[in-house]
PDB file of C-alpha atoms in Angstrom:
ATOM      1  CA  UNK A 559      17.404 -36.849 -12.362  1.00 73.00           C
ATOM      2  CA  UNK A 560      20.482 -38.481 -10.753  1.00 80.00           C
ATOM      3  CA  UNK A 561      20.750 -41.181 -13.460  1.00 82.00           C
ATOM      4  CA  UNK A 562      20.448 -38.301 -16.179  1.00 86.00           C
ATOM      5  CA  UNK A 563      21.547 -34.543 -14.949  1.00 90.00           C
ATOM      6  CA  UNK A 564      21.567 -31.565 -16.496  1.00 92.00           C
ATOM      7  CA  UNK A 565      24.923 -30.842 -17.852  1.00 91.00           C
ATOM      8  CA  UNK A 566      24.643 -27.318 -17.113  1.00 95.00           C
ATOM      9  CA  UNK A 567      23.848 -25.010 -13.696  1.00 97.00           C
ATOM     10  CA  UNK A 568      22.011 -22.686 -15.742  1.00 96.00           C
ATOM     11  CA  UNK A 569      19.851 -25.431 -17.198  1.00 96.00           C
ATOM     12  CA  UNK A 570      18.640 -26.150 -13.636  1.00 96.00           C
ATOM     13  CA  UNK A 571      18.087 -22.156 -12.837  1.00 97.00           C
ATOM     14  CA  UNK A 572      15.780 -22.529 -16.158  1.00 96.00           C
ATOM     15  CA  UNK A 573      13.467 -24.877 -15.144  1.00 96.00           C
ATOM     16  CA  UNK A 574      13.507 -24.394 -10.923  1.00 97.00           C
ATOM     17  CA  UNK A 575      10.388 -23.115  -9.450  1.00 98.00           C
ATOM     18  CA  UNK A 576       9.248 -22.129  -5.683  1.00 98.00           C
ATOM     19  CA  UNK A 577      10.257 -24.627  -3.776  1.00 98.00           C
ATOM     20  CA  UNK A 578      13.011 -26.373  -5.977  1.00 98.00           C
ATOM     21  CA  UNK A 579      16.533 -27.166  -5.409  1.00 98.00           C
ATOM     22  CA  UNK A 580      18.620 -27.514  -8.095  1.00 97.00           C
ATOM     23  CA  UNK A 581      21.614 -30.105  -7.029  1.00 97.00           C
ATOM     24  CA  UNK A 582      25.026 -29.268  -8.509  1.00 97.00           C
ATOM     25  CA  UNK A 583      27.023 -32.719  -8.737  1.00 97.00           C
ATOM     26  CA  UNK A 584      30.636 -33.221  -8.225  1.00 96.00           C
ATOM     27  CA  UNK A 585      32.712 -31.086 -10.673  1.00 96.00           C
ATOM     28  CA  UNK A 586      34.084 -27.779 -12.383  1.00 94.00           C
ATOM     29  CA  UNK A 587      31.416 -25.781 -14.030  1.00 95.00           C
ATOM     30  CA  UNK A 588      32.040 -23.104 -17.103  1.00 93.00           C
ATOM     31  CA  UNK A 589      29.206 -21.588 -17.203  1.00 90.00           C
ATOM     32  CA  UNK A 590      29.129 -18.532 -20.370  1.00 84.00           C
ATOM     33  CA  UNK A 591      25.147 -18.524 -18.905  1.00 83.00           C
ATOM     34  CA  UNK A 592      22.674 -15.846 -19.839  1.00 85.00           C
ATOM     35  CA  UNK A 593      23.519 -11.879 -20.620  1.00 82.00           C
ATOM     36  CA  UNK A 594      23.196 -10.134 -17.389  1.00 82.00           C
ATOM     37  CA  UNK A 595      19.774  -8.425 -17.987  1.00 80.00           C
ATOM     38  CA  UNK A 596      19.918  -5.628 -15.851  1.00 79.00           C
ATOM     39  CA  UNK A 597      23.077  -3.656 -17.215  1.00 75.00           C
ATOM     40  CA  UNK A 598      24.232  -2.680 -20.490  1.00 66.00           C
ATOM     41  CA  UNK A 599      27.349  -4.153 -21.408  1.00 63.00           C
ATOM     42  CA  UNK A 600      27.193  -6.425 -18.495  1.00 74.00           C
ATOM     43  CA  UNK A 601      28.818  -9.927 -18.048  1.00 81.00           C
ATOM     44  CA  UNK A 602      27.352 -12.749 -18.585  1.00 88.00           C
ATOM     45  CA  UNK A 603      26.222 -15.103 -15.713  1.00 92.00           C
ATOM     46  CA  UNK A 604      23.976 -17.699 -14.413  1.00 95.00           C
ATOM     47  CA  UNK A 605      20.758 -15.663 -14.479  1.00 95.00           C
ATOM     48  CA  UNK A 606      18.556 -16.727 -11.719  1.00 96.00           C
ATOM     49  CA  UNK A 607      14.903 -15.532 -13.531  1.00 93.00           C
ATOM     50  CA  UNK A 608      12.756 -17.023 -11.230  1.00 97.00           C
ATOM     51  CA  UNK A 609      12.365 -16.632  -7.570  1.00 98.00           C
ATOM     52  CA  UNK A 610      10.897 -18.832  -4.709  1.00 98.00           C
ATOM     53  CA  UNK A 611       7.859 -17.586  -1.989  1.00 98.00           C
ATOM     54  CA  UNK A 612       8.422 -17.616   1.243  1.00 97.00           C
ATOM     55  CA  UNK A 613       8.935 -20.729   3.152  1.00 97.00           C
ATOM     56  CA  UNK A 614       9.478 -22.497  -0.696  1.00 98.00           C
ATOM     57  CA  UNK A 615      12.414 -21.068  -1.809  1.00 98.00           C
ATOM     58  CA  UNK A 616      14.514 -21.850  -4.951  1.00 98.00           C
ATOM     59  CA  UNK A 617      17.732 -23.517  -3.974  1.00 98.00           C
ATOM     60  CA  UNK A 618      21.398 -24.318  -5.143  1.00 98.00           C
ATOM     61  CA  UNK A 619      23.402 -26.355  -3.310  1.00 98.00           C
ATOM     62  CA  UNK A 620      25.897 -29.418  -3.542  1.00 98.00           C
ATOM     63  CA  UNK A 621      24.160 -32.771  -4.167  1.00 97.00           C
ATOM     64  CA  UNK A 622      24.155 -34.769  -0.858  1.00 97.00           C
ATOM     65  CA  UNK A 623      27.807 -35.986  -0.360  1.00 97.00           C
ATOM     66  CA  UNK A 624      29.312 -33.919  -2.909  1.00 97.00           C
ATOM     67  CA  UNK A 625      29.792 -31.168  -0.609  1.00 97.00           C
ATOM     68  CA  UNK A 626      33.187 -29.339  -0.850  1.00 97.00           C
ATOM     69  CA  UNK A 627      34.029 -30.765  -4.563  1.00 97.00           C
ATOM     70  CA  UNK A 628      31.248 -28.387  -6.794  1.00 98.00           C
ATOM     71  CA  UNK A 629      33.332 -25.548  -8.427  1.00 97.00           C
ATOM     72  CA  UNK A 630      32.174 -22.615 -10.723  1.00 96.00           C
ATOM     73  CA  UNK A 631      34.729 -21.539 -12.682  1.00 93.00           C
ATOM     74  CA  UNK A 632      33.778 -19.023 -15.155  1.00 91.00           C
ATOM     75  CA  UNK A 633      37.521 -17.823 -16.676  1.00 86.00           C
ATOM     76  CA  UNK A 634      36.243 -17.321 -20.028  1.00 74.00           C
ATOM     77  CA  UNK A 635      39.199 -19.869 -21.339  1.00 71.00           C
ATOM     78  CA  UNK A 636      37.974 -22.992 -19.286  1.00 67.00           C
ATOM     79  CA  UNK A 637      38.233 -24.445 -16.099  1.00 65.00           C
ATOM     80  CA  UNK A 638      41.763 -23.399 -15.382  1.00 63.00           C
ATOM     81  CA  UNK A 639      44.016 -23.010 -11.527  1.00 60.00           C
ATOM     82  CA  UNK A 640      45.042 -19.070 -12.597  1.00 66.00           C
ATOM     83  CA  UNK A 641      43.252 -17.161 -15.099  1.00 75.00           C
ATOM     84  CA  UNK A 642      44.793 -13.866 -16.299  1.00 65.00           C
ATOM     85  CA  UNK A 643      43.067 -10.418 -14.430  1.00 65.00           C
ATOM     86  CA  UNK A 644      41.531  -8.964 -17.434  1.00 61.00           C
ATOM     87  CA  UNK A 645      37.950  -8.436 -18.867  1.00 57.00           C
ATOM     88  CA  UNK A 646      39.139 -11.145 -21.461  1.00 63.00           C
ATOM     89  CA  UNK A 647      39.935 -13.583 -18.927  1.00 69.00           C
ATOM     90  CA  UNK A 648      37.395 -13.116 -16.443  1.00 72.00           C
ATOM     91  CA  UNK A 649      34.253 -12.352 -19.019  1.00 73.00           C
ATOM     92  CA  UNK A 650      31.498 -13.978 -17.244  1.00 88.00           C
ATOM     93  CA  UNK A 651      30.304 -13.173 -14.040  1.00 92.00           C
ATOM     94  CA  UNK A 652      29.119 -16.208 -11.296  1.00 95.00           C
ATOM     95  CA  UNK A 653      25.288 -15.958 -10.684  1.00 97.00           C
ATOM     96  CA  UNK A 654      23.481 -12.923 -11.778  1.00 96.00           C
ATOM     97  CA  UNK A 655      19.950 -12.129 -10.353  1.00 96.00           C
ATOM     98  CA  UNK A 656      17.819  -9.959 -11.970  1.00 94.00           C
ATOM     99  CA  UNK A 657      15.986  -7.091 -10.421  1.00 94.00           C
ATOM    100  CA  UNK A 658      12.659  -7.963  -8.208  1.00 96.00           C
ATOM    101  CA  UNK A 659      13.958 -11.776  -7.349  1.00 97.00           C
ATOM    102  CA  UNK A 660      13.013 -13.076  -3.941  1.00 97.00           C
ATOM    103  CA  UNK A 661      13.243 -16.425  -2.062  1.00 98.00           C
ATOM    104  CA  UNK A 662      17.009 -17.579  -3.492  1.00 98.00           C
ATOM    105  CA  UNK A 663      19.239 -19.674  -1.808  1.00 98.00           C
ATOM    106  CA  UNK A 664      22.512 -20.054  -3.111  1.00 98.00           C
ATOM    107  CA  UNK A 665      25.049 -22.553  -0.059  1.00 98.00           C
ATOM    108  CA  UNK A 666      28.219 -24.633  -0.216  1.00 98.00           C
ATOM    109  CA  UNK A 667      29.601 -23.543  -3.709  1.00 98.00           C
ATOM    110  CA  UNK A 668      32.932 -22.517  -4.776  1.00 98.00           C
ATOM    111  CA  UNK A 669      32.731 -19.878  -7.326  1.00 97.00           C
ATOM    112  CA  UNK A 670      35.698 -18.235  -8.767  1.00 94.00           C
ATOM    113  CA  UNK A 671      37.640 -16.497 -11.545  1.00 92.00           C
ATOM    114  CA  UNK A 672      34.511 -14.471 -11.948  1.00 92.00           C
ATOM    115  CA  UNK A 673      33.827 -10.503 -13.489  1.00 90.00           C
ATOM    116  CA  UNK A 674      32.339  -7.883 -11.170  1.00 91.00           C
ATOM    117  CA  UNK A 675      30.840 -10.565  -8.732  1.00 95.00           C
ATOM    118  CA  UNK A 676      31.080 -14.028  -7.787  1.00 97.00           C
ATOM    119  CA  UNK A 677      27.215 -13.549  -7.149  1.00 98.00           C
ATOM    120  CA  UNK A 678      25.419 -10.495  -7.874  1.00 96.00           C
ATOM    121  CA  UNK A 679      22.020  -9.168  -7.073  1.00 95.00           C
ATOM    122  CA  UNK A 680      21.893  -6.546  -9.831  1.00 92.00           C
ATOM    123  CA  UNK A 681      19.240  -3.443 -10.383  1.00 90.00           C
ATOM    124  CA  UNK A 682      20.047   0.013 -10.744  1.00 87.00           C
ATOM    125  CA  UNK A 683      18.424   2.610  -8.476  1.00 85.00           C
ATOM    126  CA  UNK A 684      15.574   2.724 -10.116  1.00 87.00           C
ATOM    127  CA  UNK A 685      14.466  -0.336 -10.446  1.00 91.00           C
ATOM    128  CA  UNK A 686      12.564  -3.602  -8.315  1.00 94.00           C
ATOM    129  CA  UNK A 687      14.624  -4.833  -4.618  1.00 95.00           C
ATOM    130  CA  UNK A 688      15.327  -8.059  -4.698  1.00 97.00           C
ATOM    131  CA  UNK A 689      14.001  -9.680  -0.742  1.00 96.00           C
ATOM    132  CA  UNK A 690      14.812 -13.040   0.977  1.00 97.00           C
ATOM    133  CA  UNK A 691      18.234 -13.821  -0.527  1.00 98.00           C
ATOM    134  CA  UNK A 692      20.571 -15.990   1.764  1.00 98.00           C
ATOM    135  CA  UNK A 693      24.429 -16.558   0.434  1.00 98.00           C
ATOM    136  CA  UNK A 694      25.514 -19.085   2.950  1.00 98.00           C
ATOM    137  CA  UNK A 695      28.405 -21.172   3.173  1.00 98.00           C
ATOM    138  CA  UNK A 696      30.286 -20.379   0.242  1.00 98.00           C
ATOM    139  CA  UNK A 697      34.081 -20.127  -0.615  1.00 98.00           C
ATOM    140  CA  UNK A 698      34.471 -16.795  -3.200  1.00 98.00           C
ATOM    141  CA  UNK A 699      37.626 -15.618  -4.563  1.00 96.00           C
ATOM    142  CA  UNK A 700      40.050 -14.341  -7.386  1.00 93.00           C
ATOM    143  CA  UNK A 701      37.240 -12.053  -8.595  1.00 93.00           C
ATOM    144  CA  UNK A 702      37.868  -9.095 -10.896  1.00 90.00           C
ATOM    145  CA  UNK A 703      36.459  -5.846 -12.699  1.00 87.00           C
ATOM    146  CA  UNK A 704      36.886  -2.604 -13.957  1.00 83.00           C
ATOM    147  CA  UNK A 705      34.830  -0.912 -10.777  1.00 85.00           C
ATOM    148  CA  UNK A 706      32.445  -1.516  -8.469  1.00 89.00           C
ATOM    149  CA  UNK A 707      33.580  -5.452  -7.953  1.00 93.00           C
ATOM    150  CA  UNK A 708      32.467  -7.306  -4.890  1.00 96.00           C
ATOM    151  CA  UNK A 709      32.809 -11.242  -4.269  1.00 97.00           C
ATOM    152  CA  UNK A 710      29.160 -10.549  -3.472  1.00 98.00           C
ATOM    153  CA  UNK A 711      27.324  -7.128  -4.548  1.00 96.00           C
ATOM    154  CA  UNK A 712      23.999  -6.933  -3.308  1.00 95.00           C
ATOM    155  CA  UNK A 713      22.250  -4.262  -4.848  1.00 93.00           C
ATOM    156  CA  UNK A 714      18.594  -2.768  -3.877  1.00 93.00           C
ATOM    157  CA  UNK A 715      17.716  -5.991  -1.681  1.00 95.00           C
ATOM    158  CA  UNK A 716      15.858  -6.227   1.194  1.00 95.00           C
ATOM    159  CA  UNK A 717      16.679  -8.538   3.897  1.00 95.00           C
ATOM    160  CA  UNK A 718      19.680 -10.219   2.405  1.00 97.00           C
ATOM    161  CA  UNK A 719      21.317 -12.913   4.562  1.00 98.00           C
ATOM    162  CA  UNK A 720      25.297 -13.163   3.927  1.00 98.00           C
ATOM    163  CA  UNK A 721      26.476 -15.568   6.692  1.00 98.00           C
ATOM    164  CA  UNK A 722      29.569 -18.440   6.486  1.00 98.00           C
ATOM    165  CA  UNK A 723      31.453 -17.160   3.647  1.00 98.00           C
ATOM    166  CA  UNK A 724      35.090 -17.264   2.989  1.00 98.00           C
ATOM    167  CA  UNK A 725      35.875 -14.498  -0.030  1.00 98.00           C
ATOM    168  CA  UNK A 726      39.204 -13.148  -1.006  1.00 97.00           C
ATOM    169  CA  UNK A 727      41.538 -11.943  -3.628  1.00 94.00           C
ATOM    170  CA  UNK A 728      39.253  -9.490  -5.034  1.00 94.00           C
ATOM    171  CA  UNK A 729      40.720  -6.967  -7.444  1.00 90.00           C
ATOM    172  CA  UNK A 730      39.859  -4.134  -9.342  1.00 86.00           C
ATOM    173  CA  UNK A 731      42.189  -1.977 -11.765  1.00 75.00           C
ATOM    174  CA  UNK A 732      42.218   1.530 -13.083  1.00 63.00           C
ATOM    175  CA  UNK A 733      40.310   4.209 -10.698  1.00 62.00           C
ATOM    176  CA  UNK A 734      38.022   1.852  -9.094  1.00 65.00           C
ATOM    177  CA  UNK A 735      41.128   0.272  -7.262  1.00 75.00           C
ATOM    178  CA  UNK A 736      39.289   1.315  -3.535  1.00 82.00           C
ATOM    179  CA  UNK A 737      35.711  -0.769  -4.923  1.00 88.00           C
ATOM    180  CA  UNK A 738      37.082  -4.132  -4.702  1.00 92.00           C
ATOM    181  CA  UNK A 739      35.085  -5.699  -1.372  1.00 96.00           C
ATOM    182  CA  UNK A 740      34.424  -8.663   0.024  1.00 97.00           C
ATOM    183  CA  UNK A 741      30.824  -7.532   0.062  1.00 97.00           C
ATOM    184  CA  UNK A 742      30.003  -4.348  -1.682  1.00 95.00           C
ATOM    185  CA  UNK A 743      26.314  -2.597  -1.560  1.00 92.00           C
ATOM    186  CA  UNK A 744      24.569  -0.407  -2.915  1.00 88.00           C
ATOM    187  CA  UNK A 745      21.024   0.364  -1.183  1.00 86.00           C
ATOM    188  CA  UNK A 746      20.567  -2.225   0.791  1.00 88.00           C
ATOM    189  CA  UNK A 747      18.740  -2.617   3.788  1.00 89.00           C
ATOM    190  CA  UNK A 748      17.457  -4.527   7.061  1.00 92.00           C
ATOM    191  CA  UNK A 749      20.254  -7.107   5.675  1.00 94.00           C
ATOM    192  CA  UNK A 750      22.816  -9.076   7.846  1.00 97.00           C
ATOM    193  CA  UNK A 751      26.421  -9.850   6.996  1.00 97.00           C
ATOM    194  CA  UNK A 752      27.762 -12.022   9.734  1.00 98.00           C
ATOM    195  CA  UNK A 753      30.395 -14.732  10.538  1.00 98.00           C
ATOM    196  CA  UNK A 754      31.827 -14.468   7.137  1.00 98.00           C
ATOM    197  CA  UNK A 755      36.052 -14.285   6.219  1.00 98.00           C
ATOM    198  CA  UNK A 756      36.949 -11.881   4.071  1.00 98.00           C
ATOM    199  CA  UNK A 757      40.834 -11.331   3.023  1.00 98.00           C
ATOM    200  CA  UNK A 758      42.683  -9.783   0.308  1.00 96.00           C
ATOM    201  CA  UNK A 759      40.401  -7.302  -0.683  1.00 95.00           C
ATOM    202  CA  UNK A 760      40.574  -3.046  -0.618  1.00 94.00           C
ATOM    203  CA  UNK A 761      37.444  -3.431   1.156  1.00 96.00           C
ATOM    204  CA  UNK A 762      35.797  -6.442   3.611  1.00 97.00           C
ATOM    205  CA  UNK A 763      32.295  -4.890   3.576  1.00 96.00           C
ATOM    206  CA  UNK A 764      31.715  -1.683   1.642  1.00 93.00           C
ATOM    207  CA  UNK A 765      27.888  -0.378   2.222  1.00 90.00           C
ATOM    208  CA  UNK A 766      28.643   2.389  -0.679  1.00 84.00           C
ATOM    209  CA  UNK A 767      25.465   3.894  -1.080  1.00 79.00           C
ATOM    210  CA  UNK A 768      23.512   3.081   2.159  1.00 74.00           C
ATOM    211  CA  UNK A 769      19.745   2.867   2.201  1.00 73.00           C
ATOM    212  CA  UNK A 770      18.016   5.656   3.292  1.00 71.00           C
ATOM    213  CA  UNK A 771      15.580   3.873   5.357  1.00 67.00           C
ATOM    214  CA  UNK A 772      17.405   1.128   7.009  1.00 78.00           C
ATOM    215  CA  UNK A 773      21.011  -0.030   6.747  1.00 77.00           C
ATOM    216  CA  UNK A 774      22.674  -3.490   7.531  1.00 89.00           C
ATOM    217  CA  UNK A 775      23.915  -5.195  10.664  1.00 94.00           C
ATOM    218  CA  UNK A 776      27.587  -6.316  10.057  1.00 96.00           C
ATOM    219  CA  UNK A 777      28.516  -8.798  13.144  1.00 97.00           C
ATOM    220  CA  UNK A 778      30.855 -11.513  14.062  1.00 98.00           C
ATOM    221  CA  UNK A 779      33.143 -11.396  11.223  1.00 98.00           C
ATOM    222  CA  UNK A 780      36.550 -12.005  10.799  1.00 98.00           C
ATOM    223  CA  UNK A 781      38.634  -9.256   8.276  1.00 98.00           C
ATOM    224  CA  UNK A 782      42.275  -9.267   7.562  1.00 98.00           C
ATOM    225  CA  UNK A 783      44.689  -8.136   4.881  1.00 97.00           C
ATOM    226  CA  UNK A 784      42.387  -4.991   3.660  1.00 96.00           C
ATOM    227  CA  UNK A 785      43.019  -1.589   3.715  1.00 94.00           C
ATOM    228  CA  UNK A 786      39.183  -1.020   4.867  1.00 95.00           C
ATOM    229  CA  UNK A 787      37.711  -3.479   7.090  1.00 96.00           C
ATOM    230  CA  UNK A 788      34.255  -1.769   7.043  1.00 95.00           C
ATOM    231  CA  UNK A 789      33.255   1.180   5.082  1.00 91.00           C
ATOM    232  CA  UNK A 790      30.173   2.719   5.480  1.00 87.00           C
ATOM    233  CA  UNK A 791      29.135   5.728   2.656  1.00 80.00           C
ATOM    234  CA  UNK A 792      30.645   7.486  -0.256  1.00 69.00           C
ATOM    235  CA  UNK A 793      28.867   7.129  -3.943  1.00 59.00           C
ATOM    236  CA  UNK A 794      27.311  10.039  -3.673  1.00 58.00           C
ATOM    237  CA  UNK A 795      29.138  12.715  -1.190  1.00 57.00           C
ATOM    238  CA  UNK A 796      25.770  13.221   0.380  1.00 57.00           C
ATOM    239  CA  UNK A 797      24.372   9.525   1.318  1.00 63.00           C
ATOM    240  CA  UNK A 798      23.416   9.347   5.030  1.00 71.00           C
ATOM    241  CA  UNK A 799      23.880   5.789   6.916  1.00 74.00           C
ATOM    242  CA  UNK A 800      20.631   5.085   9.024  1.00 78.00           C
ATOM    243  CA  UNK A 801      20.449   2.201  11.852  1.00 83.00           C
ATOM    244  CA  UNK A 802      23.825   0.137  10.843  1.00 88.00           C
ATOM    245  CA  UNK A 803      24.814  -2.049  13.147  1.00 92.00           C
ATOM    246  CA  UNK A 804      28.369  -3.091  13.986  1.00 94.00           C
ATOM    247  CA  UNK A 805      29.683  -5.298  16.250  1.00 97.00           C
ATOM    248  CA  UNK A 806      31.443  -8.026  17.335  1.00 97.00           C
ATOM    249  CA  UNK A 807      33.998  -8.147  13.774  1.00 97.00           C
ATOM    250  CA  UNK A 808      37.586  -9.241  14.569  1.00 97.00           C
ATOM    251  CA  UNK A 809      40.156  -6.687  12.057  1.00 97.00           C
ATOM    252  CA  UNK A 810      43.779  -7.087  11.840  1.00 97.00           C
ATOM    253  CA  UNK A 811      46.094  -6.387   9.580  1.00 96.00           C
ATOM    254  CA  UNK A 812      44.255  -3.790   7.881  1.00 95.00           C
ATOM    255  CA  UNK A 813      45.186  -0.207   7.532  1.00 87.00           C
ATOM    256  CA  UNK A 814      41.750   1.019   8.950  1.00 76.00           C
ATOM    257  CA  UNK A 815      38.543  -0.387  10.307  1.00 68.00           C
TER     258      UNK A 815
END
């Protein structure tokens, strides 16, 4: 309740149901969360494990009014302005949903000093997509990981809805250096990435391992200070972009599109 919150975000994720929406007062959030049940060795997160239906979706947002002062911080040594880029700094990861989730809102956060994503839909290729996931509205940044790091990284979903985001100063280190993105994907399709910012990144959208049925639309966004503004293709040598739609992106400052 108002009078008596929940003094965590992944206390709210716990109990939420279709339909919910879990109200994150003013403050900075550490949030060591759940293991990341989809990965071995993963970070841990804010595991979303339950998901919304359509048209009663499971929601995080600011409380009314609070808008612009709710911050997830998850540098593993508290709430802190610069946190080392290391796995022993940066140990947990933002929100984490598991594999098959559907019907998640997540709008109007902050959410840095994060591992491997600031939020990640995560499944390997094998298993469940994830479907009706919007990211809306939020303000990502200083992210790191070893590989494969994305301020958002959407994998196997369905429909995904990335719009209003401002994400930079993602990094990764040793030979993933070119898998830092702004978004990065793997297998996802019919989604829509549009009127986001992305800056300070290898990458501002990297659809790595493109669906084979249906790709994403990638519109009206604004990319700068990358060496990649859009890359479509390359986990495999062999993957085959169908149906992606481009248009409408402003690049600059960026060494290709």
């Amino acid at each position: 309740s108002e009078t008596s919150p929940y003094r965590s975000v992944q206390r709210g994720a716990d109990v939420a149901r279709a339909g919910d929406t879990v109200y994150i007062m003013t403050g900075t959030y550490n949030e060591s969360g759940r293991p990341n049940p989809s990965f071995n060795n993963p970070p841990r997160g804010i595991v979303l494990q339950y998901s919304g239906v359509s048209g009663s979706p499971i929601t995080f947002k600011p409380y009314p009014g609070h808008e612009g002062q709710v911050v997830i911080d998850q540098c593993a040594t508290g709430p802190t302005t610069i946190c080392a880029q290391n796995t022993t700094a940066r140990a947990y990861a933002g929100f984490i949903m598991p594999p098959g989730r559907g019907y998640i809102i997540i709008e109007g956060l902050e959410i840095k000093n994060a591992s491997t994503a600031g939020i990640w839909v995560a499944a390997s290729p094998t298993e469940a997509y994830s479907y009706g996931i919007v990211i809306r509205n939020n303000h990502i940044h200083d992210i790191w990981g070893n590989d494969n790091t994305g301020g958002i990284r959407p994998d196997l979903t369905d429909g995904i809805l990335i719009e209003g985001n401002r994400i930079h100063d993602i990094v990764t280190g040793g030979t993933g250096i070119h898998n830092a993105s702004g978004v990065h994907t793997y297998l996802a399709r019919n989604g829509t990435i549009r009127n986001n910012e992305f800056y300070n990144a290898r990458n501002g959208v990297f659809e790595k391992w493109p669906d084979p049925q249906k790709g994403l639309n990638v519109t009206a966004n604004i990319i700068h200070d990358v060496s990649t503004g859009i890359r479509i293709g390359g986990a495999t040598g062999s993957d085959v972009a169908h149906d992606v739609q481009i248009s409408q992106n402003v690049i600059f400052n960026a060494s290709s599109c």
